[in-house]
Structure formats: C-alpha cells, structure tokens
Short mmCIF file of C-alpha atoms in Angstrom, two decimals:
data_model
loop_
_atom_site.label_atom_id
_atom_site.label_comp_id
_atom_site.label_asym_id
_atom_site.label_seq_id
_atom_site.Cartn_x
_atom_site.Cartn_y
_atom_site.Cartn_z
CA UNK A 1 0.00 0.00 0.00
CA UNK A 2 1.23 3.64 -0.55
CA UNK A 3 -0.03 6.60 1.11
CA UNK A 4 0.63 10.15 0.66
CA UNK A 5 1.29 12.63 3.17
CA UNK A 6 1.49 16.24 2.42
CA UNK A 7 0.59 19.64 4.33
CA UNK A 8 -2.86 20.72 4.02
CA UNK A 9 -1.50 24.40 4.97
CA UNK A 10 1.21 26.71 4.51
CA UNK A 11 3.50 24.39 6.28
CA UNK A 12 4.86 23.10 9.56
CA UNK A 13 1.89 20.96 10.21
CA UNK A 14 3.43 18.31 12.05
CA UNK A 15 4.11 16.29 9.36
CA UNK A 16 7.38 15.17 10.62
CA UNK A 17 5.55 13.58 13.80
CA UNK A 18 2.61 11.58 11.59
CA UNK A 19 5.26 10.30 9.04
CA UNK A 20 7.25 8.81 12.06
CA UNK A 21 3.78 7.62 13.93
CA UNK A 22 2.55 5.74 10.47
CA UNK A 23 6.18 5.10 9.47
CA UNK A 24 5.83 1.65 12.26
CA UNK A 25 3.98 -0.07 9.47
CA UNK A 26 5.80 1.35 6.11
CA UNK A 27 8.71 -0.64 4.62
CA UNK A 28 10.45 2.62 2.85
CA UNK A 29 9.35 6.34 3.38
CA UNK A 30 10.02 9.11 0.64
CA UNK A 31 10.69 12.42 0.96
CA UNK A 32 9.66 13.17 -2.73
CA UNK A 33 10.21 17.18 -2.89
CA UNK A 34 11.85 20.12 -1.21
CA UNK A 35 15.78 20.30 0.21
CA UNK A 36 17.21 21.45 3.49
CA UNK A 37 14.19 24.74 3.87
CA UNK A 38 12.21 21.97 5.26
CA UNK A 39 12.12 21.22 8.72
CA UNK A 40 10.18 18.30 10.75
CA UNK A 41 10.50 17.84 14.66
CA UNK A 42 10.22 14.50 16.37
CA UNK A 43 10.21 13.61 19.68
CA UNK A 44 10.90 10.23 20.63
CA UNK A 45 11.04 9.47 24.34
CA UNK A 46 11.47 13.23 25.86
CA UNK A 47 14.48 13.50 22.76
CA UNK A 48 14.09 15.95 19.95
CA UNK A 49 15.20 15.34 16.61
CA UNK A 50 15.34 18.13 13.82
CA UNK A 51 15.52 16.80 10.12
CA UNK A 52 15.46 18.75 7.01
CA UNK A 53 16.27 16.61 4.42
CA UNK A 54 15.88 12.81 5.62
CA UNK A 55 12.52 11.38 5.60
CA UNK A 56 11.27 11.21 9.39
CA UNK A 57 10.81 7.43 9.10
CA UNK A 58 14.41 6.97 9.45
CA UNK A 59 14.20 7.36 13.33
CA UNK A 60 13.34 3.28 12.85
CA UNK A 61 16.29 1.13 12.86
CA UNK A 62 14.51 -1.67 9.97
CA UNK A 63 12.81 1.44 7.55
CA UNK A 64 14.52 2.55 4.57
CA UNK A 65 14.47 6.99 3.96
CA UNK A 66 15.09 7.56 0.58
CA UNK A 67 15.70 11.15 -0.51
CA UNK A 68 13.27 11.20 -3.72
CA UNK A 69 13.75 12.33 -7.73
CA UNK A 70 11.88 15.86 -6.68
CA UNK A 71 14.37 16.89 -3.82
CA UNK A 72 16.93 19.66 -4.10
CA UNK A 73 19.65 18.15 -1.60
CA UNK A 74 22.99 19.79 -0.25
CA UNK A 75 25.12 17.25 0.25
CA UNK A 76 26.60 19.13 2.97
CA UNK A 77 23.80 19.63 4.70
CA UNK A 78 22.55 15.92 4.16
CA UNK A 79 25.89 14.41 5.92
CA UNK A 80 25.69 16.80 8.70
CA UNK A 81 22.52 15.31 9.57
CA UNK A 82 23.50 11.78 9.13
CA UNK A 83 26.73 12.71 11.72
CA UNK A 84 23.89 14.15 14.05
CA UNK A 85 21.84 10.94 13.62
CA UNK A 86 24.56 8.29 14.33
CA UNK A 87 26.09 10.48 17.34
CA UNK A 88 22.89 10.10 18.99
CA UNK A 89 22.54 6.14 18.25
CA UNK A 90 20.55 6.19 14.95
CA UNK A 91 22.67 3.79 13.03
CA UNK A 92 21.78 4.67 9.22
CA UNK A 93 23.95 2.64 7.73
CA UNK A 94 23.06 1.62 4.30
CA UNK A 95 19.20 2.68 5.59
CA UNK A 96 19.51 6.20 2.93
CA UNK A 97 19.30 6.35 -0.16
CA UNK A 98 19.17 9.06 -2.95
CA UNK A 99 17.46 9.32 -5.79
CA UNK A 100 19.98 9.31 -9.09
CA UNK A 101 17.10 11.98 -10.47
CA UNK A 102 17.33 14.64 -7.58
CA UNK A 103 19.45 17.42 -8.34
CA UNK A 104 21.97 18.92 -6.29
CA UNK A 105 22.61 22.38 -4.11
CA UNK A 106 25.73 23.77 -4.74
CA UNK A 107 27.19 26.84 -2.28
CA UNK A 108 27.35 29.46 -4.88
CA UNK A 109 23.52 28.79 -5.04
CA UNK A 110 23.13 29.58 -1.66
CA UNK A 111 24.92 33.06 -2.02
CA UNK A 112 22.33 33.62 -4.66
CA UNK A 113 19.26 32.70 -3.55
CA UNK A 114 19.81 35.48 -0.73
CA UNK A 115 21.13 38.04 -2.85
CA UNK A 116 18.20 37.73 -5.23
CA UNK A 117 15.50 37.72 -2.54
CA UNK A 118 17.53 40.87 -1.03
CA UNK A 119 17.89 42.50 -4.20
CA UNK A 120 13.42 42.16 -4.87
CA UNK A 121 11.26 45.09 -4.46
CA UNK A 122 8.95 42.75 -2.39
CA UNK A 123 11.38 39.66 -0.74
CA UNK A 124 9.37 36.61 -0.67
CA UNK A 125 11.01 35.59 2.53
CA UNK A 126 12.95 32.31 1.65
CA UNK A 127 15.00 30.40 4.19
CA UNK A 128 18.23 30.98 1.94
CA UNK A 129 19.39 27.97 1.82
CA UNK A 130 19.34 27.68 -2.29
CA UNK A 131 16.65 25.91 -2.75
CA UNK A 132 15.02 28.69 -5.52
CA UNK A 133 17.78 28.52 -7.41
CA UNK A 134 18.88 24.90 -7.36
CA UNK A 135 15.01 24.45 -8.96
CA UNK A 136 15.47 27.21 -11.30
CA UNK A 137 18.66 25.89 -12.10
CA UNK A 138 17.21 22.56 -13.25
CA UNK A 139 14.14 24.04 -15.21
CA UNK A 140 16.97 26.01 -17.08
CA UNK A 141 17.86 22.41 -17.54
CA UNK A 142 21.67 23.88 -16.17
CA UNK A 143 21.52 21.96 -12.90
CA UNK A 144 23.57 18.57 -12.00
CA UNK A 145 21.80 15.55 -10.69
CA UNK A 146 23.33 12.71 -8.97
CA UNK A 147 23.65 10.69 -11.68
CA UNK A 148 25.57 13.34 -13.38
CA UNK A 149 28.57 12.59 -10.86
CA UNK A 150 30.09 9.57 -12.80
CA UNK A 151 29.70 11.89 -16.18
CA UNK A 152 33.03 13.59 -16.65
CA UNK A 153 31.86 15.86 -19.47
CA UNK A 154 29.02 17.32 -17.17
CA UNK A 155 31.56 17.69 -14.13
CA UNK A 156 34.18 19.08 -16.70
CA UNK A 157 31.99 21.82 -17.49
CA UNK A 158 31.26 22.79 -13.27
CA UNK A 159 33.15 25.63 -11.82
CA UNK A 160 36.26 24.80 -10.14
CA UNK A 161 34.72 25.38 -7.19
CA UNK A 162 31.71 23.30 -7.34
CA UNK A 163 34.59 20.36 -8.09
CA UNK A 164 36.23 20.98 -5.43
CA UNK A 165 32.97 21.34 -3.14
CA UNK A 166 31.65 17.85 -4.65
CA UNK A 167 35.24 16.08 -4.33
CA UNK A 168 34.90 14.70 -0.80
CA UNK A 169 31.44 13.61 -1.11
CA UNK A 170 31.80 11.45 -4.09
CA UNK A 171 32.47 8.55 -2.53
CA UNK A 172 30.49 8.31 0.49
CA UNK A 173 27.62 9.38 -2.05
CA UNK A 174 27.77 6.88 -4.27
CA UNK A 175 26.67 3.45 -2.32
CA UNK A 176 23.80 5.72 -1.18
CA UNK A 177 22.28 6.34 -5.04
CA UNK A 178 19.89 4.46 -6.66
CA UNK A 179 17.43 4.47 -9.41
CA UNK A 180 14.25 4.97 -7.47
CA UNK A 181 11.71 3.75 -10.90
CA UNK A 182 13.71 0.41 -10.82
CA UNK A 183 14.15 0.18 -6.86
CA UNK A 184 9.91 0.52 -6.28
CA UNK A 185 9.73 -1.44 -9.07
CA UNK A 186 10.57 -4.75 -7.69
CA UNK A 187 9.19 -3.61 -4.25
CA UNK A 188 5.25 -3.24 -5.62
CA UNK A 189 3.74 -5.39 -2.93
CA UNK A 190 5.42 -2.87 -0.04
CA UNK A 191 4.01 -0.35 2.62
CA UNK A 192 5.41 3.07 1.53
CA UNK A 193 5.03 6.56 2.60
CA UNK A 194 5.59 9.49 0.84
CA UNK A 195 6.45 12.07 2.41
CA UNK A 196 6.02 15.97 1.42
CA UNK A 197 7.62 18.90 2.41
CA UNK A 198 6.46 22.57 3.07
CA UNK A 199 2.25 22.70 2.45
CA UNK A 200 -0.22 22.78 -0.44
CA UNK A 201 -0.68 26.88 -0.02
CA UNK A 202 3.23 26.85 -1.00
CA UNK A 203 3.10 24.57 -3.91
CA UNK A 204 4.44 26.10 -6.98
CA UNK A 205 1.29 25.76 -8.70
CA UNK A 206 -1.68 25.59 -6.37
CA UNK A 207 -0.24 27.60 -3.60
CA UNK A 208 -0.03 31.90 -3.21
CA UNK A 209 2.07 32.80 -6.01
CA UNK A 210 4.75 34.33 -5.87
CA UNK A 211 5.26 33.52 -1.88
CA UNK A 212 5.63 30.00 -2.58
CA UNK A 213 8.32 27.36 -2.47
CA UNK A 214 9.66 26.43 -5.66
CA UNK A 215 8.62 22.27 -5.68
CA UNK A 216 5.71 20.56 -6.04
CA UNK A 217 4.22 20.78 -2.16
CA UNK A 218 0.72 18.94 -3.40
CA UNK A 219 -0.02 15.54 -3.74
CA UNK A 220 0.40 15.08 -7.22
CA UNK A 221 4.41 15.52 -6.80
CA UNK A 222 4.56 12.12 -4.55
CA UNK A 223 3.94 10.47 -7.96
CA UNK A 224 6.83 12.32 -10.12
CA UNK A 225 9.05 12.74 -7.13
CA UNK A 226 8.57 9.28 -5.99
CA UNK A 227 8.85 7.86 -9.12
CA UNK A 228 5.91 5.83 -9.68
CA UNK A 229 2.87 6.48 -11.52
CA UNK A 230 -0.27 8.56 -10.09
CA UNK A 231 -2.38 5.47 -10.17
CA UNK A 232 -0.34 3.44 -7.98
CA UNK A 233 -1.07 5.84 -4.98
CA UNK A 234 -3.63 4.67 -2.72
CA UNK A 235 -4.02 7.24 -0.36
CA UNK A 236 -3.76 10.95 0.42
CA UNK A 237 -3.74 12.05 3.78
CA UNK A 238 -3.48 15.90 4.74
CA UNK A 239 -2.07 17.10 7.75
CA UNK A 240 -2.98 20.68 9.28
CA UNK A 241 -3.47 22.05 12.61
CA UNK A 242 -6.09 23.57 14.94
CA UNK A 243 -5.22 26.69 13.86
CA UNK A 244 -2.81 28.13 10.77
CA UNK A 245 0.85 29.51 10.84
CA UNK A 246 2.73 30.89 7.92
CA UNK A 247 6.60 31.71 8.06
CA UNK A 248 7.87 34.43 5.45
CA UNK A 249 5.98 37.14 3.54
CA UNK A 250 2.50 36.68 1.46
CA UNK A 251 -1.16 36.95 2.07
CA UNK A 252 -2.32 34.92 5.40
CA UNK A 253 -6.41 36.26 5.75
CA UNK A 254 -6.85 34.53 9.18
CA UNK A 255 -3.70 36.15 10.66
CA UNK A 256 -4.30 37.42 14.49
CA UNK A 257 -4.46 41.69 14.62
CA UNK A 258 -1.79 42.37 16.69
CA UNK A 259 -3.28 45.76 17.51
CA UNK A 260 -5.89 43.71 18.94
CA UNK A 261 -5.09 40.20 19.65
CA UNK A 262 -1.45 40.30 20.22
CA UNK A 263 -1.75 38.14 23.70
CA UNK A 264 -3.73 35.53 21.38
CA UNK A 265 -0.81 35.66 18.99
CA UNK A 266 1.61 34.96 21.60
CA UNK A 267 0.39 32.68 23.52
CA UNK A 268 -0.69 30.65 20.49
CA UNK A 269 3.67 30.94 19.78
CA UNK A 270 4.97 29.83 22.80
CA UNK A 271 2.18 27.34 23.56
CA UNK A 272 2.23 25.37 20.23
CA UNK A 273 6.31 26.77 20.20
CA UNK A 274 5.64 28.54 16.94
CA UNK A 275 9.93 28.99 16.04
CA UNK A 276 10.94 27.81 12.16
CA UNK A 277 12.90 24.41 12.79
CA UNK A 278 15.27 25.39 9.98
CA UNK A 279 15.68 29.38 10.36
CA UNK A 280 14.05 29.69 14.08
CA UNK A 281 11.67 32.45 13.26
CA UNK A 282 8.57 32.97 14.64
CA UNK A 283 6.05 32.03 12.94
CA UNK A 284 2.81 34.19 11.75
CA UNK A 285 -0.05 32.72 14.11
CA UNK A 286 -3.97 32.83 13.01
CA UNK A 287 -7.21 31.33 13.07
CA UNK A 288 -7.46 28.06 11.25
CA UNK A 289 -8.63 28.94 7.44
CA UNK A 290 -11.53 26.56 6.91
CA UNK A 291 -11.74 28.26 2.98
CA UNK A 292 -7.66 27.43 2.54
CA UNK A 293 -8.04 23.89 3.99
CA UNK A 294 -11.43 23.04 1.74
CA UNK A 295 -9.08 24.33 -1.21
CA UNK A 296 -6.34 22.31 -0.26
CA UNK A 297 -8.70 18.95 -0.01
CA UNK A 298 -10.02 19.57 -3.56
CA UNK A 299 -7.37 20.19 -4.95
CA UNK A 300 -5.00 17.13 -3.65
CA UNK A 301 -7.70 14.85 -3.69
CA UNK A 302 -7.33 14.30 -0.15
CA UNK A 303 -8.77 11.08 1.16
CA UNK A 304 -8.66 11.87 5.07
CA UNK A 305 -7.19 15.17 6.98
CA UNK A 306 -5.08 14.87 10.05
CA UNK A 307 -5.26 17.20 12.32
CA UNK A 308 -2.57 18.29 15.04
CA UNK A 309 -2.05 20.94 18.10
CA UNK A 310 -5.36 20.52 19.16
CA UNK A 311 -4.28 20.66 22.64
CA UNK A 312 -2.89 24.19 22.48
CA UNK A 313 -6.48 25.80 22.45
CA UNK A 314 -6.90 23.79 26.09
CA UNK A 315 -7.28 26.42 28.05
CA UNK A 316 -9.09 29.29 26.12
CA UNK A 317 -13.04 29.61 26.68
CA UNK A 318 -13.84 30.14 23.07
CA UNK A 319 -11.54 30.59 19.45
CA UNK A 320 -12.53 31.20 16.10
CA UNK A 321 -12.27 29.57 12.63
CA UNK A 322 -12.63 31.37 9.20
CA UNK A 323 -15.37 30.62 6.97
CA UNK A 324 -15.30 32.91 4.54
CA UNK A 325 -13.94 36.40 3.16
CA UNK A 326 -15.51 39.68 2.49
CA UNK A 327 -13.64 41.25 -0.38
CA UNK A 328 -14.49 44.13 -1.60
CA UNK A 329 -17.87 44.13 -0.21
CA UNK A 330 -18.52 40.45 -1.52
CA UNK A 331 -18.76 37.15 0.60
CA UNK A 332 -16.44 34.45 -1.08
CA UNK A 333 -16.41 31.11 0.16
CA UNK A 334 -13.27 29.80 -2.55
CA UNK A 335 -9.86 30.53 -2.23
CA UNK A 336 -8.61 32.93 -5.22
CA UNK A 337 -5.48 33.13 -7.04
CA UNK A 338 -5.30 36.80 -6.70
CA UNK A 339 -2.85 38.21 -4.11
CA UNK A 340 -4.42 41.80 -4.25
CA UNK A 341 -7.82 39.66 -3.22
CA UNK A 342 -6.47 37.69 -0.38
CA UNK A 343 -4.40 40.37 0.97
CA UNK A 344 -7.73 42.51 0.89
CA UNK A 345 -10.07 39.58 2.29
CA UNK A 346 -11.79 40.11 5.60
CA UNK A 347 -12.23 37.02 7.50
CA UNK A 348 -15.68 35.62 8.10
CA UNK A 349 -15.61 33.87 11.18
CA UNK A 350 -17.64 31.31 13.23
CA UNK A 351 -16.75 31.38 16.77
CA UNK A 352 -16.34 27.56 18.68
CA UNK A 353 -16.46 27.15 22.76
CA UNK A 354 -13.00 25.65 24.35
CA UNK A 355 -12.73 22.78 26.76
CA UNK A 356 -11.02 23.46 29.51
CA UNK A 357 -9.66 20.37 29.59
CA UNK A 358 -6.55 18.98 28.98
CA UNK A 359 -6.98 16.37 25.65
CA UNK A 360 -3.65 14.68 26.35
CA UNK A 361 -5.28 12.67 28.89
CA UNK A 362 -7.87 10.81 26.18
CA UNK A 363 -6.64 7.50 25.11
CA UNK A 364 -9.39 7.16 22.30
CA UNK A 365 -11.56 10.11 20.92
CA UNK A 366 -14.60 8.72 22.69
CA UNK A 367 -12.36 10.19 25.86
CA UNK A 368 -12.80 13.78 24.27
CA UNK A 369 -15.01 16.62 25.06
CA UNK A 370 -18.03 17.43 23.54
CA UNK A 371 -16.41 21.03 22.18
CA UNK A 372 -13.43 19.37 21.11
CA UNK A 373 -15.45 16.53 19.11
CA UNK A 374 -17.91 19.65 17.54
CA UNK A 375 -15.18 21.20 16.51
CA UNK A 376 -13.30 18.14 14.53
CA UNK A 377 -16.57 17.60 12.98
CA UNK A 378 -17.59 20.95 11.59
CA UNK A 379 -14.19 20.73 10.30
CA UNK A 380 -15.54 17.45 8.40
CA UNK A 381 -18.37 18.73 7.36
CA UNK A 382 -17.27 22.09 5.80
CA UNK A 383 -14.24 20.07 3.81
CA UNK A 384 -16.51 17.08 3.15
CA UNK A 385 -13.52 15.32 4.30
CA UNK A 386 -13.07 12.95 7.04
CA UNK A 387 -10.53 13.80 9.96
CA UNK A 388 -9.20 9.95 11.23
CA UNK A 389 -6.36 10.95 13.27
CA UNK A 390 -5.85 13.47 15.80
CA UNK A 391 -2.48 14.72 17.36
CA UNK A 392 -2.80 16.22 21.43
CA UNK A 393 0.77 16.32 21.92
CA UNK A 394 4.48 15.87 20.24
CA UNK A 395 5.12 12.34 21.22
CA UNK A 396 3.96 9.33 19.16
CA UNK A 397 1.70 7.96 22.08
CA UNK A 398 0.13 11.52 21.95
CA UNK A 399 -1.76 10.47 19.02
CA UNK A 400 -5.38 9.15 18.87
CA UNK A 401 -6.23 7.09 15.66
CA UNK A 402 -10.26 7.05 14.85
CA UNK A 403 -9.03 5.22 11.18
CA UNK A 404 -6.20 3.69 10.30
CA UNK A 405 -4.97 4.62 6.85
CA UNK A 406 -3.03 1.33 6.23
CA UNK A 407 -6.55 -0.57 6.31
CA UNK A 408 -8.45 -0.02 2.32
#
C-alpha cells in the first residue's frame, strides 16, 4: 500500500511527527520534494530530533528513507545530519538512499538565492538555503543531478569550485544512489510513505504565487518525485493544525491583529512553540482557514485530513475559525489566485467554545469533550472530508487514531 502525506496548509503541520507515527507499518518512506528549507520535529522518548532533508521514518532502525527524484539536496547539509543521527545512536547505515534523479545544491547557489530575494522590491522571505535557485537551475535544464557525478563531461563543465565542493562527497555518495523507478519497481507489494515537504498553499502551482516554495508541495508531486505512476497511490492524507501559521511574507487572511489580539498571537507561539525548525523564526499565528483547507482537499484529492495541536487551544473559553472572506464588499467562500484579493479579504468567522480540559489525557476520541469533538466535525463537514487521526501532543503515544490509513 502507498499513502501520501502532504501539508494541508502553509507548512509546519506536524508532518514530521505523523510520518514517524505511520512510518511503524511502512517498509520505505520518501521524501519526494523540497531540500534542506524543510524542517520536521520529532520527539521520541522526551528526545528531539530536527531533520530537514531525511525522511522522518528513518528514526526506525529496519525502515529505509530515501531522498526522492523531486528533492533539491545539499550534500553538505545531508551528511551533517546523518553525523547528528549516528552520534545520537541512529545507526543509518546503508538505511539512505538518494534518488539518481534529484538534483543537487551547490554553495554558490546559496549566495544567490539570498542576494536575489535581497535584491526584490517585495522579498518573498525564503529560508536561503538555495533551494530557488537549485530548482530554477534545473528548469533552465543547467543543474547537475546525482547521476551526473560519474559523467566527466558534465563535471568538466562545473566551476572549479563546485569540483572541489563535490570532491569529498563522491564517494560516500555513491553506495547511497539508486534508481528509485527500478528500486519501487521490484518492491510493488510494499508499505510506503511518501512524504512531502512545506504545504499545499506553498506549492508552486496551487499555492499563493509568488510567496511559494519552488517544488511541487501537493499531492500530485509524490507520484513524479517518488517515481511511480499517479495510479499506484492509494491514499492521500493531509495534515494541518487547529489553527494556521505561515513563516515568510504573502497573504495569510486569518492572521491574528496584533493591535488587537497580540496576547492571542503569543500565547498561540509559545504554547504550540511557533519557532521555524530550519531558520528559528517565529512564525505568523492565526485562526485556522476553513476556505484554505477546503481548497487544499479539492485540490489534492485528499482522502482523510489529520489534524494536530489541538491541545494548544486547552485552556481558552472560546476561538474562532474562518469561513469565509468579504472582499471588496462580496462574501467568497473559494480561495482565489489573486494576491491583491487575499491580501484585501476580511475574515468571516464562526466562533467555537474551548474545553477546559486537557486532551492529552484521552486515550481514544470517545475520551474527548463534547467542544473538542464539535469542533473536529464541523471541520468534516465544511471540507466534506473525514478527519481519522488526531495529534494532542508531540510524542507518538500523543496520538489518537479514529481510522487507520493502512486498512483499504
């Protein structure tokens, strides 16, 4: 079986945590897009573990992580994070693989990518860490992939200092690349995740253009980045939370007032700790956007939505979730393309009683309060999509399964 796991938002679901939670029953989990701007948080026994470019599976000792055909990947960043995993007793040994397809982040990149966001009349925000350029790099169809390492011409024609960056690398690299079609391809009967970075409302495509990422955040890249065909995908699961967050610049409709709600804002931060994994910025903090996360189910086919850092609205009487927008005098229930519109759209909002209670303490969702259940299920309702698991808490026990998505 292969399932699908992408972010239903503009990122930093809590992806990382689901991927590892489901990852007990997968075989091999792929990250199929993004590079080192990503950033998933595990916790695993009161440890934390903070991966950008590794698939979160790997935290496993029997799973295979394989970096996927759509990833951007700095080798220097990827063998930093290996050194961090085997210090701490995560033996990956022969357990990471790369896709011969993905392309590779070279430093000179890096120096660009900031420069060029510096140098726009409206920065988009990016983490900096090349990722923009690497993918513009290979639509110019002037990037280097990992198979292009044994290909002397292509190397020939690199800067001398992208050789010289690449030379110690090359051989610890190459046990660790593979050719993903033919690897799945004799592995059809397996459990596999795929895993996605970033959020649908950042995809290329789909998301708020131009304050996006530059892969393919939705569900349909699991099948190009994961090298298999769309039809071999059983399952899309979205993940968002209770509420939305946004890091970097672009329209966010449900975004707190800090004239007004500034308290909200940071208690939502600290409480649900709100800090970029990769960068450590604090993140923009609003009221879930029921409008975004509808889009985001339509358009990724989603088959069943998780939801996560429920238990951060514990102890407030009553929140809010947005319904709608009023722009320019007009009530719109679909999310538009148009910048101008969303950065002009009023939220409509319906306003939901808290619990009081803490929900870390339910062991099933029978165990949850009445608020908390009408508020999962007016979620359901609006998206006309199902929510079958439910995160309380950052540890894997914190996690209360109505569905399981490895049963058809």
């Amino acid at each position: 079986m292969k399932i699908v796991v992408i972010g239903a938002q503009w990122g930093d679901e809590g992806k990382g945590k689901i991927v590892d939670y489901l990852a007990l029953e997968a075989q091999f989990i792929i990250r199929f897009a993004g590079g080192a701007n990503a950033g998933h948080t595990i916790v695993i026994d009161d440890e934390q573990y903070a991966l950008h470019l590794i698939p979160s599976g790997v935290l496993y000792q029997d799973k295979i992580a394989i970096l996927g055909a759509g990833m951007v990947i700095d080798p220097e960043a990827l063998f930093r994070e290996l050194k961090m995993l085997n210090d701490r007793g995560i033996d990956t040994t022969g357990r990471v693989l790369i896709s011969d397809r993905a392309h590779i982040v070279l430093p000179r990149y890096i120096n660009i990518d900031k420069e060029r966001d510096a140098a726009r009349k409206k920065p988009i925000g990016t983490t900096g860490r090349g990722i923009g350029i690497t993918y513009s790099m290979k639509s110019d169809r002037d990037g280097i992939r990992f198979a292009d390492l044994e290909w002397k011409e292509k190397m020939d024609e690199l800067e001398s200092g992208d050789r010289d960056f690449l030379e110690p690398y090359l051989e610890k690299l190459r046990p660790m690349i593979i050719d993903l079609a033919a690897y799945l391809g004799h592995r059809k009967n397996s459990h596999i995740l795929f895993e996605g970075a970033q959020g649908t409302l950042l995809d290329l495509d789909l998301g708020t253009y131009p304050y996006v990422s530059s892969g393919m955040s939705s569900a349909a890249g699991a099948a190009i980045g994961g090298c298999v065909g769309p039809r071999a995908l059983d399952k899309v699961l979205g993940v968002f939370k209770a509420y939305s967050t946004r890091v970097g610049n672009g329209p966010f409709p449900s975004e707190f007032n800090l004239d007004s709600e500034d308290e909200l804002c940071s208690f939502i931060r600290e409480t649900g700790r709100e800090y970029g994994v990769t960068t450590g910025r604090p993140r923009r903090c609003g009221y879930l956007d029921l409008v975004a996360l509808r889009y985001s189910c339509q358009t990724n086919s989603i088959d069943s939505l998780v939801m996560t850092h429920l238990d951060v609205y514990d102890t407030l009487s009553e929140f809010k979730a947005c319904i709608a927008y009023r722009i320019d005098g007009k009530m719109v229930e679909t999310f538009p393309a148009s910048i101008e519109a969303l950065n002009s759209a009023e939220p409509v909002y319906r306003s939901f009683p808290g619990w009081k209670s803490p929900l870390k303490n339910a062991i099933s969702y029978a165990d949850f309060p009445v608020e908390a259940m009408e508020y999962i299920e007016f979620i359901e309702r609006f998206c006309e999509t199902p929510i079958d698991i439910v995160s309380v808490g950052y540890k894997r026990k914190e996690t209360i399964i109505r569905k399981s998505p490895w049963v058809k």
